[in-house]
XYZ file of C-alpha atoms in Angstrom:
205
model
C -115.706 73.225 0.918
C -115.346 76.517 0.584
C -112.045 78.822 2.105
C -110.678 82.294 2.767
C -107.222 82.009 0.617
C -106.130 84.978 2.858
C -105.556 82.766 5.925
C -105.472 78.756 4.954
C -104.021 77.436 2.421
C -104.776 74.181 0.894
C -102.746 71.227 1.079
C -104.749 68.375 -0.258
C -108.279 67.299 -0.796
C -110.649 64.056 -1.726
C -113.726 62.915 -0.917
C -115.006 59.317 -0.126
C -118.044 57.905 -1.400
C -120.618 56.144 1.410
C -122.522 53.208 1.360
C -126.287 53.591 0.168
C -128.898 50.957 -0.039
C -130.807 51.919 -2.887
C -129.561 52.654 -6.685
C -132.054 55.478 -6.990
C -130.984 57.565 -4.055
C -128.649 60.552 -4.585
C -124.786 59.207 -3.755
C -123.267 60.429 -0.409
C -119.453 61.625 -0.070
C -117.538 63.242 2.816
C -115.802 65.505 1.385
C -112.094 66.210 3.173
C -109.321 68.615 2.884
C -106.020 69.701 4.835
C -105.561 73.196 5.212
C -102.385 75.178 6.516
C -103.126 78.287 8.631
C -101.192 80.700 7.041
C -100.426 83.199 10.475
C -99.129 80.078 12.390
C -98.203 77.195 9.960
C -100.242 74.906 11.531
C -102.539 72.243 9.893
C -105.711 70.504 10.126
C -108.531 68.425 8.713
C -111.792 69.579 7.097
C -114.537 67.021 6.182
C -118.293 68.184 5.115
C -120.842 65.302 4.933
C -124.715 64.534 4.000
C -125.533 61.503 5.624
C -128.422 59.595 4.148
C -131.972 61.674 4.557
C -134.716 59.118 4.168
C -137.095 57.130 6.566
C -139.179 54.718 5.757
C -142.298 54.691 8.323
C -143.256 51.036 7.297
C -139.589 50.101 8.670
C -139.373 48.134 5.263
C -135.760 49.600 4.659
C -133.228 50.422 7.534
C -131.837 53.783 6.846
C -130.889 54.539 10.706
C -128.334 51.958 10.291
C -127.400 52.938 7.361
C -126.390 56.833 8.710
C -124.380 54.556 11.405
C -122.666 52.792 8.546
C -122.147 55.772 6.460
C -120.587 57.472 9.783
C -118.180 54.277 10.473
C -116.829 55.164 6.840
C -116.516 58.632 7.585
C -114.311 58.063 10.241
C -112.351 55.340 8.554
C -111.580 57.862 5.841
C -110.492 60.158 7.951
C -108.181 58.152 9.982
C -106.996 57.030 6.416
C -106.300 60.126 5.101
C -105.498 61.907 7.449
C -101.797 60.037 8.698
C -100.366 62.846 10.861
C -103.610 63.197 13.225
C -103.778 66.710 12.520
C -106.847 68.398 14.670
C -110.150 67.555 12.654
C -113.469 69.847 12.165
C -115.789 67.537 10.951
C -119.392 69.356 10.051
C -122.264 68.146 7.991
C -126.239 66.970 8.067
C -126.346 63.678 9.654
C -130.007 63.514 9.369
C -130.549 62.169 12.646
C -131.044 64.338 16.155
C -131.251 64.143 19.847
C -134.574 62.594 19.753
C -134.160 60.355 16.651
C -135.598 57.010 17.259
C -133.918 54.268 18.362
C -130.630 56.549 18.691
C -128.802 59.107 17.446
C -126.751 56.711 15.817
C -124.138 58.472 13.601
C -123.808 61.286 16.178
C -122.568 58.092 18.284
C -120.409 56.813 16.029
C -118.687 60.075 16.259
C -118.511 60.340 19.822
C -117.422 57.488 20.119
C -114.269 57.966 17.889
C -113.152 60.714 20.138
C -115.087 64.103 18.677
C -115.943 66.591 20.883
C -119.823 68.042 20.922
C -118.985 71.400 22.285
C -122.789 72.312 22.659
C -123.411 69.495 24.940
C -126.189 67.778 22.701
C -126.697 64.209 24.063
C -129.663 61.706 23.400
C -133.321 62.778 24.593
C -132.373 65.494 26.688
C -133.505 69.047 26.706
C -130.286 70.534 28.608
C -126.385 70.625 27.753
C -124.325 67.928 28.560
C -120.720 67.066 29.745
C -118.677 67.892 26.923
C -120.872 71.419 26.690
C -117.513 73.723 26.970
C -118.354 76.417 24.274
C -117.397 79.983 25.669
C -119.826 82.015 23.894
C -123.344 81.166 21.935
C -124.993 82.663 19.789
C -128.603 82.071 18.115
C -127.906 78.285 19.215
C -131.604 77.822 20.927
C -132.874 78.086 17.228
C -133.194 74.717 15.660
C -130.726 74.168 12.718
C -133.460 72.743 10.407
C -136.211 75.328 9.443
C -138.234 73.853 6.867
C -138.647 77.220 5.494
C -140.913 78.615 8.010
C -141.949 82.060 8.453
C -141.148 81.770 12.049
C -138.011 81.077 12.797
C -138.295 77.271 14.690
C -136.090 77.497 18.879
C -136.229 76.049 21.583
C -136.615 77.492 25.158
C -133.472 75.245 25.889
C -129.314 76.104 25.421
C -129.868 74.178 22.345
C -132.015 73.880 19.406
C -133.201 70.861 17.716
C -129.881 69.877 15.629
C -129.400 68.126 12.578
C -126.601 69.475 11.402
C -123.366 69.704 13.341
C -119.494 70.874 13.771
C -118.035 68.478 15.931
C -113.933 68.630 16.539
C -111.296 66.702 17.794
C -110.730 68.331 21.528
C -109.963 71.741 21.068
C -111.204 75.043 22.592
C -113.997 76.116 20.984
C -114.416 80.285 21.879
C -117.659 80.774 19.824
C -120.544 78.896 18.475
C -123.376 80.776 15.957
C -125.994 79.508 14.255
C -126.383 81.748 11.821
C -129.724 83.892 10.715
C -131.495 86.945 10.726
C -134.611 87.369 12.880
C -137.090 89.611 13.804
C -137.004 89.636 18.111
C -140.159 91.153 17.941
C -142.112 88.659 15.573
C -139.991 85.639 15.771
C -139.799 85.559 11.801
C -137.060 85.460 9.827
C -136.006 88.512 7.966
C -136.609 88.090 4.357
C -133.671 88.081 1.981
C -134.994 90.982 0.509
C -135.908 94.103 2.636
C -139.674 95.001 2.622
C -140.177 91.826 -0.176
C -142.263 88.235 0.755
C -139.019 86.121 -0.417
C -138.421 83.137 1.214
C -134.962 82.673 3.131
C -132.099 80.827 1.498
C -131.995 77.639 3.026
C -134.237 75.082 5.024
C -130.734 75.194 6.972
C -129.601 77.553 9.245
């Protein structure tokens, strides 16, 4: 988690470590903090997670309900630590999208706890949702995942294909970007590097 100094301050900070099925497998944490906004005084809570990644086409292992378990922690950790129900931003890859198969599960799990989806995401459906009540996008027809494509994967939809979200306890939400650097003409993403064939950073936007 990383913070501007010059506007929150921290107050405290953990992480939790999430259920896995296999030894091998890299561990999985939501990590949390409270910060104070420094021009107001007010608080909140910050948690950053990486929900499980693999599939398993032979359906020998069950990692979609494992990203539902791992997102039932999540939420019990935050309720645990965080005893004052301050507003929550919860963001992360949860690995799972609006056309995961059978559900979005830990996306429900979340909803279902009382976040807020302010880009209106639900299951199977190309359009925004109830719940849609973002003031201003930006970039958010491009899909979040890019796989490090030259061209830079949207939709012709409000939103993109999304694995990775910011979802919030109700609160107004004024802007929304998904952040990157394209070229309108081509469609590709700038390179990192003016006038240089360098990938971009990330196979996130």
């Amino acid at each position: 988690i990383i913070y501007d100094s010059k506007r929150v301050k921290l107050v405290s900070q953990g992480s939790t470590r999430l259920s896995e099925i296999r030894e091998a497998d890299n561990d999985r944490y939501l990590a949390w903090a409270t910060f104070q906004q420094l021009s107001s005084g007010k608080q909140f809570f910050f948690g950053n997670i990486h929900l499980e990644p693999t599939n398993d086409a032979a359906g020998k292992t069950d990692f979609h309900n494992l990203r539902r378990k791992q997102a039932q922690e999540v939420m019990a950790s935050i309720r645990k630590n965080n005893p004052k129900n301050l507003p929550v931003i919860l963001v992360g890859d949860l690995n799972s999208y609006r056309w995961t198969a059978p559900t979005n599960a830990p996306y429900d799990v979340f909803l279902t706890a009382g976040l807020v989806d302010h880009l209106g995401m639900a299951y199977g459906t190309q359009y925004t949702q109830p719940g849609a009540d973002v003031e201003r996008r930006v970039n958010t027809w491009y899909s979040s995942y890019n796989g490090y494509a030259l061209a830079a994967p949207r939709l012709k939809y409000l939103n993109g294909t999304y694995i990775d979200y910011i979802l919030t306890t109700p609160m107004r939400m004024g802007e929304y970007e998904n952040v990157l650097s394209v070229n309108h003409t081509t469609g590709n993403f700038i390179p990192v590097i003016s006038g240089l064939d360098v990938p971009i950073p990330s196979d996130h936007n």
